[in-house]
Short mmCIF file of C-alpha atoms and ligand atoms in Angstrom, two decimals:
data_model
loop_
_atom_site.label_atom_id
_atom_site.label_comp_id
_atom_site.label_asym_id
_atom_site.label_seq_id
_atom_site.Cartn_x
_atom_site.Cartn_y
_atom_site.Cartn_z
CA MET A 281 95.57 124.16 -23.04
CA ASP A 282 94.79 125.16 -19.41
CA LYS A 283 97.46 126.28 -16.78
CA ASN A 284 97.55 123.11 -14.76
CA ASN A 285 98.13 121.06 -17.82
CA LEU A 286 100.61 123.25 -18.90
CA ASN A 287 102.68 122.47 -15.97
CA LYS A 288 102.92 118.84 -16.62
CA LYS A 289 103.76 119.23 -20.38
CA LYS A 290 107.13 119.46 -21.83
CA ILE A 291 107.49 122.93 -23.11
CA VAL A 292 109.89 123.72 -26.21
CA LEU A 293 110.84 127.18 -27.16
CA THR A 294 112.20 128.37 -30.52
CA TYR A 295 113.01 131.45 -32.36
CA GLY A 296 113.18 132.65 -35.66
CA THR A 297 112.33 135.05 -38.51
CA PHE A 298 110.29 132.49 -40.68
CA ASP A 299 110.47 134.83 -43.61
CA MET A 300 109.31 133.46 -47.01
CA PHE A 301 108.26 130.00 -45.25
CA HIS A 302 109.88 127.01 -46.68
CA ILE A 303 110.68 123.73 -46.14
CA GLY A 304 113.79 124.05 -43.99
CA HIS A 305 111.35 125.91 -41.65
CA LEU A 306 108.61 123.16 -41.53
CA ASN A 307 111.29 120.58 -40.80
CA LEU A 308 112.87 122.64 -38.11
CA LEU A 309 109.20 123.07 -36.39
CA LYS A 310 108.38 119.42 -36.62
CA ARG A 311 111.57 118.19 -34.98
CA ALA A 312 111.39 120.95 -32.32
CA LYS A 313 107.87 119.69 -31.28
CA SER A 314 109.16 116.03 -31.36
CA TYR A 315 111.02 116.98 -28.19
CA GLY A 316 108.07 117.90 -25.98
CA ASP A 317 104.20 118.35 -26.06
CA TYR A 318 103.98 122.32 -26.56
CA LEU A 319 105.72 124.18 -28.86
CA ILE A 320 106.42 128.01 -28.34
CA VAL A 321 107.72 130.05 -31.48
CA GLY A 322 109.20 133.42 -31.09
CA ILE A 323 109.06 135.29 -34.28
CA SER A 324 111.37 138.52 -34.91
CA THR A 325 109.45 141.52 -35.26
CA ASP A 326 109.86 143.69 -38.32
CA GLU A 327 111.75 146.29 -36.10
CA PHE A 328 114.14 143.89 -34.53
CA ASN A 329 114.95 142.40 -37.59
CA LYS A 330 115.73 145.91 -38.80
CA LYS A 331 118.11 146.18 -35.68
CA LYS A 332 119.82 142.86 -36.56
CA GLY A 333 120.39 144.16 -40.35
CA LYS A 334 117.73 141.71 -41.90
CA ASN A 335 115.08 142.82 -43.85
CA SER A 336 112.15 140.64 -43.84
CA ILE A 337 110.03 140.57 -47.23
CA ILE A 338 106.89 139.14 -45.58
CA PRO A 339 105.19 141.60 -42.58
CA PHE A 340 105.51 140.32 -39.37
CA ASN A 341 101.66 140.02 -39.08
CA GLU A 342 101.69 137.52 -42.02
CA ARG A 343 104.69 135.40 -40.70
CA LYS A 344 102.66 135.15 -37.66
CA LYS A 345 99.62 133.84 -39.37
CA ILE A 346 101.83 131.30 -41.47
CA VAL A 347 103.66 129.83 -38.39
CA GLU A 348 100.48 129.82 -36.22
CA SER A 349 98.70 127.75 -38.64
CA ILE A 350 101.57 125.03 -38.57
CA LYS A 351 99.81 121.89 -36.53
CA TYR A 352 103.26 121.42 -34.71
CA VAL A 353 103.08 125.15 -32.96
CA ASP A 354 100.86 125.94 -30.16
CA LYS A 355 101.88 129.60 -29.32
CA VAL A 356 103.48 132.54 -31.14
CA ILE A 357 104.89 135.23 -29.13
CA GLU A 358 107.04 138.43 -30.48
CA GLU A 359 110.82 138.34 -30.48
CA LYS A 360 111.49 142.14 -29.88
CA GLU A 361 115.22 141.97 -28.17
CA TRP A 362 118.07 139.65 -27.83
CA GLU A 363 117.94 139.62 -23.92
CA GLN A 364 114.32 138.37 -23.80
CA LYS A 365 115.05 134.92 -24.25
CA ILE A 366 115.93 134.03 -20.56
CA LYS A 367 112.63 135.75 -19.48
CA ASP A 368 110.68 133.65 -21.67
CA ILE A 369 112.31 130.45 -20.72
CA ILE A 370 111.70 131.62 -17.02
CA LYS A 371 107.69 132.85 -17.82
CA TYR A 372 107.03 130.05 -19.75
CA LYS A 373 108.69 126.96 -17.83
CA VAL A 374 110.71 126.10 -20.68
CA ASP A 375 112.24 122.69 -20.77
CA TYR A 376 114.03 122.77 -24.34
CA PHE A 377 115.35 125.42 -26.28
CA VAL A 378 115.87 124.47 -29.82
CA MET A 379 117.63 126.23 -32.59
CA GLY A 380 119.25 125.47 -35.96
CA ASP A 381 122.82 124.31 -35.89
CA ASP A 382 123.82 127.98 -37.62
CA TRP A 383 123.29 128.95 -33.99
CA LYS A 384 125.64 126.09 -32.33
CA GLY A 385 127.55 127.28 -29.51
CA LYS A 386 125.74 130.65 -29.41
CA PHE A 387 123.19 129.93 -26.90
CA ASP A 388 124.87 127.57 -24.38
CA GLU A 389 124.70 129.86 -21.50
CA LEU A 390 120.80 129.04 -21.46
CA ASN A 391 121.75 125.21 -20.27
CA LYS A 392 121.74 127.12 -16.88
CA PHE A 393 117.89 127.56 -17.50
CA CYS A 394 116.55 124.46 -19.61
CA LYS A 395 117.92 121.91 -22.10
CA VAL A 396 119.71 123.74 -25.32
CA ILE A 397 119.53 121.62 -28.46
CA TYR A 398 120.66 122.62 -32.04
CA LEU A 399 119.47 120.76 -34.78
CA PRO A 400 121.07 120.27 -38.04
CA ARG A 401 119.71 122.61 -40.90
CA THR A 402 117.83 121.32 -43.94
CA GLU A 403 120.42 121.48 -46.56
CA GLY A 404 120.05 123.51 -49.72
CA ILE A 405 117.35 126.11 -48.72
CA SER A 406 117.32 129.38 -46.95
CA THR A 407 115.62 132.58 -47.11
CA THR A 408 118.70 134.45 -47.98
CA SER A 409 119.49 132.24 -50.89
CA PHE A 410 115.82 133.09 -52.23
CA LYS A 411 116.61 136.62 -51.66
CA LYS A 412 119.84 136.01 -53.79
CA SER A 413 118.25 134.48 -56.60
CA ALA A 414 115.70 137.26 -56.65
CA LYS A 415 118.34 139.91 -56.75
CA THR A 416 120.24 138.29 -59.50
CA LEU A 417 117.04 137.62 -61.58
CA LEU A 418 116.26 141.33 -61.02
CA ALA A 419 119.60 142.45 -61.99
CA PHE A 420 119.65 140.23 -65.42
CA LEU A 421 116.12 141.88 -66.21
CA GLU A 422 117.46 145.15 -65.85
CA GLN A 423 120.41 144.64 -67.94
CA LEU A 424 118.20 142.89 -70.63
CA ILE A 425 115.50 146.13 -70.46
CA LYS A 426 118.48 148.45 -70.77
CA GLU A 427 119.64 146.59 -73.79
CA LEU A 428 116.65 146.72 -75.52
CA LYS A 429 115.98 150.21 -75.21
N1 CTP B 675 116.52 126.29 -40.58
C1 CTP B 675 116.78 125.29 -40.74
N2 CTP B 675 117.02 124.80 -42.15
C2 CTP B 675 116.97 125.97 -43.07
C3 CTP B 675 116.74 127.23 -42.92
C4 CTP B 675 116.21 127.31 -41.69
O1 CTP B 675 116.54 124.21 -40.01
N3 CTP B 675 117.40 125.40 -44.45
C5 CTP B 675 115.87 126.79 -39.13
C6 CTP B 675 117.14 127.82 -38.60
O2 CTP B 675 118.07 127.19 -38.18
C7 CTP B 675 116.17 128.35 -37.52
C8 CTP B 675 114.65 128.19 -38.23
O3 CTP B 675 114.80 127.42 -39.11
O4 CTP B 675 116.18 127.53 -36.45
C9 CTP B 675 114.36 129.94 -38.43
O5 CTP B 675 115.15 129.99 -39.42
P1 CTP B 675 115.14 131.79 -40.04
O6 CTP B 675 116.70 132.48 -39.44
O7 CTP B 675 114.25 132.40 -39.87
O8 CTP B 675 115.51 131.35 -41.59
P2 CTP B 675 116.46 131.17 -42.74
O9 CTP B 675 116.05 130.45 -43.93
O10 CTP B 675 117.87 130.63 -42.08
O11 CTP B 675 116.79 132.45 -43.01
P3 CTP B 675 118.19 133.40 -43.24
O12 CTP B 675 118.76 132.71 -44.56
O13 CTP B 675 117.59 134.64 -43.52
O14 CTP B 675 119.03 133.17 -42.06
#
């Protein structure tokens, strides 16, 4: 999309890690896009995740390739620090800032710059729950191997 066209379109911005991409992520992106014409997704870099105390399983470049290939997504940018959101909203002339409702209230101050929308999360699925299941399975297998020795 060229610059002139971008000026007329409604721009939507969201952020996330999108580790181990799942249906909750897809639903969020589809619904975010439905608020406008052009969806920008900020993906947390591996370094930023470490700062947040999160350890992503899938490296940034692969998470980026996956999210870029989703038909609702028009542009992917790097999320490197908490403070960049205001800069990105101004830079990309964002109309809607969309996040899952696990973040409800946390970004209300951004209403000064654009409309902030919190969408209900898809129930019953999260990357954290995948990781917990994998950990439990690993612990079970380690115990089993010990007992078999
Ligand atoms: N999301 C969602 N429904 C889910 C999981 C995530 O709507 N079941 C949304 C989040 O609210 C966020 C975006 O998808 O706006 C990216 O989420 P992210 O934090 O990367 O994924 P989670 O699966 O929530 O990961 P974690 O469990 O590590 O927080």
